[in-house]
């Protein structure tokens, strides 16, 4: 970690806190002070140079975007010191890992905050193996300088005990927007997913719309600047490849609110893992679609020499930076973009063929409703009529250890929701009207006016948070806590 003079002075100013904080703020530790620290993350305001004429100021980990790639070993106790060099308490969430509630990084689950100008020592045993990530988990509300609107996210790779390694090279890609603003007038619908809207859900949505007729639509977030690995298209180093090479891409959508797509003209992606978990069927697709916080690992065989733009299907977003150049050895010229044919994302093509998921012990049905502009101009979200209360943090559901739960979500809104469960993985059992089995995830996109079903086994006791990963939705009601009996 590079420390400049300014940072040293700041650190010196916090020394009394440093000395006292580890005992106060430590979570999941309990060992003596002489432990070896694997990584140190420093949270502070700094600059990201997306392009020479687009330098943004935001909160970062270790002064860089994305935050450093953290490589952990599955099952090997790991210690991370987090230095919070900002004026507000922070939380680091270890997304996709099965770790205790007090280190998971969610205040709703009881993880202590990293105090402003304080330090927390976080210790846990990383698992499961695969592509995970870390990000802030504080509430942003109406503050676009807080939460995942900032640059507080970075990739994690948990090394498996055995690596199949049928590739020549690994490349991590972190997709991220900057310079957010609010706007009124609703979000643009995106044709990302297979499946059709359900009449009954549209009717619930219409009723909710009528109730809010006098109010205008709630605020949505838009962005001016788009980047891959912290650089706008054309301003970073290209990905340099050789003909015949098999490149394994680990793609993370680190957006606060958006769904992203990615295509490489003339090439196909063979998807090997979703959210870091190997898929039963490695289907080949021309386009990747990722909801907020989703990850896709996919192998691309480099068999079409040229200089290409690997980028988002949206011309606007790609034009404002959402892309990266792929350059074959010996090839020169202007990077080429060719729009792929429309392609809808279907999770079931990665599932087990002709297999059914295990029968659950219990099914919990949850209907999601949007209340237009109900909270000072922001949309409010309810699950079975209840918006999550940040004040009471009352658990909505109680689960019993060892039981298998099916969550059936019904989306009575036109928005796509990336649903996320903490501290557990889940198995998709029905999506876009199709039954499926074997796809293990921690985030899944639920289409507008559609239903999604997934199962999880209650095998990691402790308060467990469920929420939509769209920051604007989770901050305004779209959350629920699960409690173990
Ligand atoms: Cu949502």
Coordinates of C-alpha atoms and ligand atoms in Angstrom, one line a residue:
X1 CA 0.0 0.0 0.0
X2 CA 1.6 3.3 -1.0
X3 CA 1.5 5.8 1.8
X4 CA 2.3 9.4 1.0
X5 CA 3.2 12.2 3.4
X6 CA -0.3 13.5 3.7
X7 CA -1.6 10.0 4.6
X8 CA 1.2 9.5 7.1
X9 CA 0.2 12.7 8.8
X10 CA -3.4 11.7 8.9
X11 CA -2.5 8.2 10.3
X12 CA -0.3 9.9 12.9
X13 CA -3.3 11.9 13.9
X14 CA -5.3 8.8 14.5
X15 CA -2.6 6.9 16.4
X16 CA -4.4 7.0 19.8
X17 CA -7.4 5.5 18.1
X18 CA -5.3 2.9 16.3
X19 CA -3.9 1.7 19.6
X20 CA -7.3 1.4 21.2
X21 CA -9.5 0.4 18.3
X22 CA -8.4 -3.1 17.6
X23 CA -9.7 -4.3 21.0
X24 CA -12.9 -2.3 20.6
X25 CA -13.7 -2.9 17.0
X26 CA -12.3 -6.3 16.4
X27 CA -14.8 -8.8 15.0
X28 CA -14.4 -12.6 14.7
X29 CA -10.8 -12.3 16.1
X30 CA -10.0 -13.1 19.7
X31 CA -6.4 -14.0 19.0
X32 CA -3.4 -12.1 20.5
X33 CA -2.3 -8.9 18.8
X34 CA 0.7 -10.5 17.1
X35 CA -1.4 -12.0 14.2
X36 CA -0.1 -11.7 10.7
X37 CA -2.3 -9.3 8.7
X38 CA -3.0 -10.6 5.1
X39 CA -4.3 -7.4 3.7
X40 CA -4.9 -3.8 4.8
X41 CA -7.7 -1.7 3.2
X42 CA -7.7 2.0 3.6
X43 CA -10.9 3.9 3.0
X44 CA -10.4 7.5 2.0
X45 CA -11.4 10.1 -0.5
X46 CA -9.2 10.1 -3.6
X47 CA -9.1 10.6 -7.3
X48 CA -9.8 8.1 -10.1
X49 CA -8.5 9.1 -13.6
X50 CA -11.1 7.5 -15.8
X51 CA -9.6 9.5 -18.7
X52 CA -7.2 12.5 -18.8
X53 CA -10.2 14.9 -18.9
X54 CA -12.5 12.8 -16.6
X55 CA -10.9 12.6 -13.2
X56 CA -13.5 11.9 -10.5
X57 CA -13.2 12.4 -6.7
X58 CA -14.9 9.7 -4.6
X59 CA -14.3 7.3 -1.7
X60 CA -11.9 4.5 -2.6
X61 CA -10.0 1.5 -1.2
X62 CA -6.3 2.1 -1.1
X63 CA -6.6 5.1 -3.5
X64 CA -7.5 3.0 -6.5
X65 CA -10.4 1.8 -8.5
X66 CA -11.3 -1.0 -8.4
X67 CA -10.0 -1.9 -5.0
X68 CA -7.1 -4.3 -5.0
X69 CA -7.7 -7.9 -6.0
X70 CA -7.7 -9.9 -2.8
X71 CA -6.7 -13.5 -3.2
X72 CA -7.7 -15.8 -0.3
X73 CA -7.2 -19.5 0.3
X74 CA -10.3 -21.5 0.9
X75 CA -10.5 -22.6 4.5
X76 CA -7.4 -20.7 5.6
X77 CA -8.0 -18.1 8.4
X78 CA -7.5 -14.6 7.0
X79 CA -7.0 -11.3 8.6
X80 CA -7.9 -7.9 7.0
X81 CA -7.3 -4.6 8.7
X82 CA -9.6 -1.9 7.5
X83 CA -8.5 1.7 8.2
X84 CA -11.4 4.1 7.9
X85 CA -9.9 7.5 7.0
X86 CA -13.2 9.2 6.4
X87 CA -15.5 11.2 8.7
X88 CA -18.3 8.6 8.6
X89 CA -18.6 5.0 9.9
X90 CA -18.2 2.4 7.3
X91 CA -18.8 -1.3 6.6
X92 CA -17.0 -3.8 4.3
X93 CA -19.3 -6.6 3.1
X94 CA -17.7 -9.9 2.0
X95 CA -20.1 -10.6 -0.7
X96 CA -20.8 -14.3 -1.5
X97 CA -19.0 -15.8 1.4
X98 CA -20.3 -18.1 4.2
X99 CA -19.0 -16.2 7.2
X100 CA -20.4 -15.2 10.6
X101 CA -22.8 -12.3 10.9
X102 CA -20.4 -10.2 13.0
X103 CA -17.8 -10.0 10.2
X104 CA -20.1 -10.2 7.1
X105 CA -20.3 -6.4 6.9
X106 CA -24.0 -5.7 7.4
X107 CA -25.2 -3.5 10.3
X108 CA -28.6 -5.1 9.9
X109 CA -27.0 -8.5 10.8
X110 CA -25.1 -6.9 13.7
X111 CA -21.7 -6.3 12.2
X112 CA -20.0 -3.4 14.1
X113 CA -19.2 -0.3 12.0
X114 CA -15.6 0.6 11.3
X115 CA -15.6 3.9 13.2
X116 CA -14.8 7.2 11.5
X117 CA -11.0 7.6 11.6
X118 CA -10.8 4.2 13.3
X119 CA -9.5 0.7 12.4
X120 CA -11.2 -2.7 12.5
X121 CA -9.4 -6.0 12.4
X122 CA -11.6 -8.5 10.6
X123 CA -10.8 -12.2 10.7
X124 CA -12.7 -15.0 8.9
X125 CA -12.2 -18.3 7.1
X126 CA -12.8 -17.6 3.4
X127 CA -15.3 -20.0 1.7
X128 CA -16.5 -21.1 -0.7
X129 CA -13.8 -21.1 -3.4
X130 CA -14.4 -18.9 -6.5
X131 CA -15.0 -15.3 -7.6
X132 CA -16.4 -13.1 -4.8
X133 CA -16.1 -9.4 -4.1
X134 CA -16.1 -6.8 -1.3
X135 CA -18.0 -3.5 -1.1
X136 CA -19.3 -1.0 1.3
X137 CA -22.7 -1.8 2.8
X138 CA -23.8 1.5 4.3
X139 CA -27.1 3.1 3.5
X140 CA -26.8 5.9 1.0
X141 CA -30.4 7.1 0.9
X142 CA -30.4 10.4 -0.9
X143 CA -26.6 10.8 -0.7
X144 CA -24.9 10.0 -3.9
X145 CA -21.5 10.3 -2.2
X146 CA -22.3 7.3 0.0
X147 CA -22.7 3.5 -0.4
X148 CA -22.0 1.8 -3.6
X149 CA -22.3 5.0 -5.6
X150 CA -18.7 5.6 -4.4
X151 CA -15.7 3.6 -5.6
X152 CA -15.8 1.2 -2.7
X153 CA -15.7 -2.2 -4.4
X154 CA -13.1 -4.7 -5.4
X155 CA -12.7 -8.3 -6.5
X156 CA -12.0 -11.3 -4.3
X157 CA -10.7 -14.6 -5.6
X158 CA -10.8 -17.5 -3.2
X159 CA -8.3 -20.1 -4.5
X160 CA -9.9 -23.6 -4.7
X161 CA -8.0 -26.6 -3.4
X162 CA -7.9 -28.0 -6.9
X163 CA -7.9 -25.7 -10.0
X164 CA -9.1 -27.3 -13.2
X165 CA -7.2 -24.6 -15.2
X166 CA -8.4 -25.3 -18.8
X167 CA -7.3 -21.8 -19.8
X168 CA -4.1 -19.9 -20.6
X169 CA -4.8 -16.6 -18.8
X170 CA -7.1 -15.0 -16.3
X171 CA -8.4 -11.4 -16.7
X172 CA -10.6 -9.6 -14.1
X173 CA -13.0 -7.0 -15.4
X174 CA -14.9 -4.7 -13.0
X175 CA -17.7 -2.7 -14.7
X176 CA -18.5 0.5 -12.9
X177 CA -20.3 3.9 -13.5
X178 CA -19.3 7.2 -12.0
X179 CA -20.7 10.7 -11.6
X180 CA -24.3 9.8 -10.6
X181 CA -27.2 12.2 -10.6
X182 CA -30.9 11.8 -9.8
X183 CA -33.6 12.3 -12.3
X184 CA -37.4 12.1 -12.3
X185 CA -39.6 10.2 -14.8
X186 CA -38.8 6.6 -14.4
X187 CA -36.3 4.1 -15.6
X188 CA -35.9 2.8 -19.1
X189 CA -37.1 -0.8 -19.4
X190 CA -34.4 -3.2 -20.6
X191 CA -35.0 -6.3 -22.6
X192 CA -32.4 -8.4 -20.8
X193 CA -34.2 -11.5 -19.7
X194 CA -36.3 -14.3 -21.1
X195 CA -39.8 -14.9 -19.8
X196 CA -43.1 -13.0 -20.1
X197 CA -44.8 -10.6 -17.7
X198 CA -47.6 -12.1 -15.7
X199 CA -51.1 -10.5 -15.9
X200 CA -51.9 -10.9 -12.2
X201 CA -48.6 -9.1 -11.2
X202 CA -49.3 -6.3 -13.7
X203 CA -52.7 -5.7 -12.1
X204 CA -51.1 -5.4 -8.6
X205 CA -48.7 -2.9 -10.1
X206 CA -51.4 -0.9 -11.7
X207 CA -53.3 -0.6 -8.4
X208 CA -50.2 0.6 -6.7
X209 CA -49.7 3.1 -9.5
X210 CA -53.3 4.4 -9.2
X211 CA -52.8 4.9 -5.5
X212 CA -49.9 7.2 -6.2
X213 CA -51.5 8.9 -9.2
X214 CA -51.2 12.5 -7.8
X215 CA -47.5 12.0 -7.0
X216 CA -45.0 11.9 -9.8
X217 CA -42.7 8.9 -10.4
X218 CA -39.9 8.4 -8.0
X219 CA -36.3 9.4 -8.5
X220 CA -34.0 7.2 -10.5
X221 CA -30.2 7.4 -10.8
X222 CA -28.2 8.0 -14.0
X223 CA -24.5 8.3 -14.7
X224 CA -22.3 10.5 -16.8
X225 CA -19.2 8.3 -16.9
X226 CA -18.7 4.5 -17.4
X227 CA -15.6 2.4 -17.0
X228 CA -14.0 -1.0 -17.0
X229 CA -11.3 -1.5 -14.5
X230 CA -11.4 2.2 -13.7
X231 CA -10.8 3.4 -17.2
X232 CA -13.1 4.7 -19.9
X233 CA -13.1 2.9 -23.3
X234 CA -9.9 3.8 -25.2
X235 CA -8.1 5.2 -22.1
X236 CA -6.8 2.1 -20.5
X237 CA -4.3 -0.5 -21.5
X238 CA -5.9 -2.9 -24.1
X239 CA -6.2 -6.6 -23.3
X240 CA -3.4 -8.0 -25.4
X241 CA -4.1 -11.5 -26.7
X242 CA -2.6 -14.1 -29.1
X243 CA -4.5 -16.1 -31.6
X244 CA -5.5 -19.5 -30.2
X245 CA -5.3 -18.3 -26.6
X246 CA -8.1 -19.2 -24.1
X247 CA -8.7 -16.3 -21.9
X248 CA -10.8 -16.8 -18.7
X249 CA -12.6 -13.5 -17.9
X250 CA -13.9 -12.9 -14.4
X251 CA -16.5 -10.1 -14.9
X252 CA -18.0 -8.2 -12.0
X253 CA -20.9 -5.8 -12.3
X254 CA -20.0 -3.3 -9.5
X255 CA -22.7 -0.8 -10.4
X256 CA -24.8 0.6 -7.6
X257 CA -28.0 0.4 -9.6
X258 CA -27.6 -0.7 -13.2
X259 CA -27.8 -3.9 -15.3
X260 CA -24.9 -4.3 -17.6
X261 CA -24.2 -6.3 -20.8
X262 CA -20.9 -7.2 -22.4
X263 CA -20.1 -8.5 -25.9
X264 CA -16.9 -9.1 -27.9
X265 CA -17.7 -8.9 -31.6
X266 CA -17.0 -12.2 -33.5
X267 CA -16.4 -14.2 -30.3
X268 CA -18.5 -16.3 -27.9
X269 CA -18.3 -16.7 -24.1
X270 CA -18.3 -20.2 -22.7
X271 CA -19.7 -19.6 -19.2
X272 CA -17.9 -21.7 -16.6
X273 CA -19.2 -20.1 -13.4
X274 CA -22.0 -17.8 -12.2
X275 CA -21.3 -15.8 -9.1
X276 CA -18.1 -17.8 -8.7
X277 CA -19.9 -21.2 -8.6
X278 CA -19.2 -23.7 -11.4
X279 CA -22.3 -24.3 -13.6
X280 CA -23.5 -27.8 -14.5
X281 CA -23.8 -26.8 -18.3
X282 CA -21.0 -24.6 -19.8
X283 CA -23.2 -23.0 -22.5
X284 CA -21.8 -20.6 -25.1
X285 CA -23.4 -17.2 -25.4
X286 CA -22.8 -14.1 -27.6
X287 CA -23.6 -11.6 -24.8
X288 CA -23.2 -11.6 -21.0
X289 CA -26.0 -9.9 -18.9
X290 CA -25.2 -9.1 -15.3
X291 CA -27.4 -7.5 -12.7
X292 CA -25.9 -5.4 -10.0
X293 CA -23.4 -7.5 -8.0
X294 CA -23.5 -10.5 -10.3
X295 CA -20.3 -12.1 -11.5
X296 CA -19.7 -14.3 -14.6
X297 CA -16.6 -16.3 -15.3
X298 CA -16.4 -17.2 -19.0
X299 CA -13.7 -18.5 -21.3
X300 CA -13.2 -16.8 -24.7
X301 CA -11.2 -18.6 -27.4
X302 CA -9.3 -15.9 -29.2
X303 CA -9.9 -17.0 -32.8
X304 CA -10.7 -13.9 -34.7
X305 CA -7.6 -11.6 -35.1
X306 CA -8.2 -7.9 -35.1
X307 CA -8.6 -5.0 -32.7
X308 CA -12.0 -5.1 -31.1
X309 CA -14.1 -3.2 -28.6
X310 CA -15.4 -5.4 -25.8
X311 CA -18.3 -3.4 -24.5
X312 CA -21.8 -2.8 -23.4
X313 CA -24.7 -3.2 -25.9
X314 CA -25.9 0.3 -25.1
X315 CA -24.4 2.8 -27.6
X316 CA -24.8 5.6 -25.1
X317 CA -23.1 3.8 -22.2
X318 CA -20.3 2.4 -24.4
X319 CA -19.9 5.8 -26.0
X320 CA -19.4 7.2 -22.5
X321 CA -16.8 4.7 -21.6
X322 CA -18.3 1.2 -20.9
X323 CA -15.8 -0.9 -22.8
X324 CA -12.3 -2.1 -23.2
X325 CA -10.1 -2.8 -26.2
X326 CA -9.0 -6.3 -27.1
X327 CA -5.9 -6.3 -29.3
X328 CA -4.5 -9.4 -31.0
X329 CA -0.7 -9.5 -31.3
X330 CA 0.5 -8.0 -34.6
X331 CA -2.9 -6.3 -35.3
X332 CA -3.3 -2.5 -35.6
X333 CA -6.0 0.0 -36.3
X334 CA -9.1 1.5 -34.8
X335 CA -10.9 -0.8 -32.5
X336 CA -14.0 -2.3 -34.1
X337 CA -17.5 -2.6 -32.6
X338 CA -20.2 -4.8 -34.2
X339 CA -23.5 -4.9 -32.5
X340 CA -24.6 -8.5 -31.8
X341 CA -28.1 -9.6 -32.6
X342 CA -30.6 -9.1 -29.7
X343 CA -30.0 -11.8 -27.0
X344 CA -32.0 -12.5 -23.9
X345 CA -30.4 -13.9 -20.9
X346 CA -31.7 -17.3 -19.7
X347 CA -30.2 -18.7 -16.5
X348 CA -31.7 -22.1 -17.1
X349 CA -29.4 -22.9 -20.1
X350 CA -26.6 -23.3 -17.5
X351 CA -28.6 -25.7 -15.3
X352 CA -28.6 -29.5 -15.1
X353 CA -30.4 -31.0 -18.1
X354 CA -33.6 -32.9 -17.2
X355 CA -33.1 -32.6 -13.5
X356 CA -35.4 -31.3 -10.8
X357 CA -34.3 -29.5 -7.7
X358 CA -34.8 -31.2 -4.3
X359 CA -38.2 -30.7 -2.7
X360 CA -38.1 -27.9 -0.1
X361 CA -39.2 -28.3 3.5
X362 CA -41.1 -25.0 3.4
X363 CA -42.0 -22.4 0.8
X364 CA -42.1 -18.7 1.6
X365 CA -43.9 -16.4 -0.9
X366 CA -42.9 -12.8 -1.1
X367 CA -44.7 -10.2 -3.3
X368 CA -42.8 -7.1 -4.2
X369 CA -44.6 -3.8 -4.7
X370 CA -43.4 -0.3 -5.7
X371 CA -45.0 2.8 -4.2
X372 CA -44.3 5.6 -6.5
X373 CA -42.6 8.6 -5.0
X374 CA -43.9 7.6 -1.5
X375 CA -40.8 8.7 0.5
X376 CA -40.0 12.3 -0.1
X377 CA -40.0 11.7 -3.9
X378 CA -38.3 8.3 -3.7
X379 CA -40.1 5.1 -4.5
X380 CA -40.8 2.9 -1.5
X381 CA -40.6 -0.8 -1.8
X382 CA -42.6 -3.3 0.2
X383 CA -42.3 -7.1 0.7
X384 CA -45.7 -8.6 1.5
X385 CA -46.8 -5.1 2.4
X386 CA -43.9 -4.2 4.7
X387 CA -41.0 -1.9 4.0
X388 CA -37.9 -2.9 6.0
X389 CA -37.4 -0.6 9.0
X390 CA -33.7 0.5 9.5
X391 CA -34.8 1.7 13.0
X392 CA -36.2 -1.5 14.4
X393 CA -34.3 -4.0 12.1
X394 CA -37.0 -6.5 13.0
X395 CA -36.5 -10.0 11.5
X396 CA -39.4 -10.9 9.1
X397 CA -38.7 -14.7 8.9
X398 CA -37.5 -17.4 11.2
X399 CA -35.7 -20.4 9.8
X400 CA -34.6 -23.6 11.4
X401 CA -31.1 -25.0 10.9
X402 CA -30.8 -27.8 8.4
X403 CA -34.1 -27.1 6.6
X404 CA -34.4 -26.3 2.9
X405 CA -36.4 -23.2 2.1
X406 CA -37.9 -22.2 -1.2
X407 CA -38.3 -18.4 -1.6
X408 CA -40.9 -17.6 -4.2
X409 CA -40.7 -13.9 -5.3
X410 CA -43.5 -12.2 -7.3
X411 CA -42.5 -8.9 -8.8
X412 CA -45.4 -6.5 -9.1
X413 CA -43.2 -3.8 -10.6
X414 CA -41.7 -3.3 -14.1
X415 CA -38.2 -3.0 -12.7
X416 CA -35.6 -5.8 -12.9
X417 CA -34.4 -6.6 -9.3
X418 CA -31.1 -8.3 -8.6
X419 CA -32.1 -10.3 -5.5
X420 CA -29.2 -11.0 -3.0
X421 CA -29.0 -13.3 0.0
X422 CA -26.2 -12.9 2.4
X423 CA -24.0 -15.6 3.9
X424 CA -25.7 -18.4 1.9
X425 CA -25.8 -19.5 -1.7
X426 CA -29.1 -20.5 -3.3
X427 CA -30.2 -22.9 -6.1
X428 CA -32.4 -21.5 -8.9
X429 CA -35.5 -23.7 -9.1
X430 CA -37.8 -21.7 -11.4
X431 CA -37.2 -18.5 -13.4
X432 CA -38.8 -16.9 -16.5
X433 CA -41.5 -19.6 -16.2
X434 CA -39.1 -22.5 -16.5
X435 CA -38.1 -25.0 -13.9
X436 CA -34.4 -25.5 -13.4
X437 CA -31.8 -27.1 -11.1
X438 CA -28.1 -26.9 -10.4
X439 CA -27.4 -23.2 -10.9
X440 CA -26.0 -21.9 -7.6
X441 CA -25.9 -18.2 -7.1
X442 CA -26.0 -15.4 -4.5
X443 CA -27.6 -12.7 -6.8
X444 CA -30.3 -13.3 -9.4
X445 CA -32.2 -10.9 -11.6
X446 CA -36.0 -11.0 -11.3
X447 CA -37.7 -9.7 -14.5
X448 CA -40.4 -7.1 -14.5
X449 CA -43.8 -8.5 -13.5
X450 CA -42.2 -12.0 -13.4
X451 CA -41.6 -14.6 -10.7
X452 CA -38.4 -16.2 -9.4
X453 CA -38.0 -19.2 -7.2
X454 CA -34.8 -20.3 -5.4
X455 CA -33.9 -22.6 -2.5
X456 CA -31.5 -22.2 0.2
X457 CA -30.5 -24.5 3.0
X458 CA -30.3 -22.9 6.4
X459 CA -26.8 -24.1 7.2
X460 CA -25.0 -20.9 8.5
X461 CA -26.7 -19.8 11.8
X462 CA -26.9 -16.1 12.5
X463 CA -28.9 -13.1 11.3
X464 CA -29.0 -13.2 7.5
X465 CA -29.9 -10.3 5.3
X466 CA -31.9 -10.5 2.1
X467 CA -32.2 -7.5 -0.2
X468 CA -32.4 -6.1 -3.7
X469 CA -28.8 -5.1 -4.6
X470 CA -30.1 -2.0 -6.4
X471 CA -28.9 0.6 -3.9
X472 CA -31.9 2.8 -4.5
X473 CA -34.2 -0.1 -3.8
X474 CA -32.5 -1.6 -0.7
X475 CA -32.3 1.8 1.0
X476 CA -36.0 2.4 0.6
X477 CA -37.6 -0.7 1.9
X478 CA -36.5 -3.7 -0.3
X479 CA -34.8 -5.7 2.5
X480 CA -35.7 -8.5 4.9
X481 CA -33.9 -10.2 7.8
X482 CA -33.9 -13.9 8.4
X483 CA -33.4 -15.1 11.9
X484 CA -32.4 -18.6 12.9
X485 CA -34.6 -20.2 15.6
Ligands
LIG1 CU1 -34.7 -3.8 -6.8

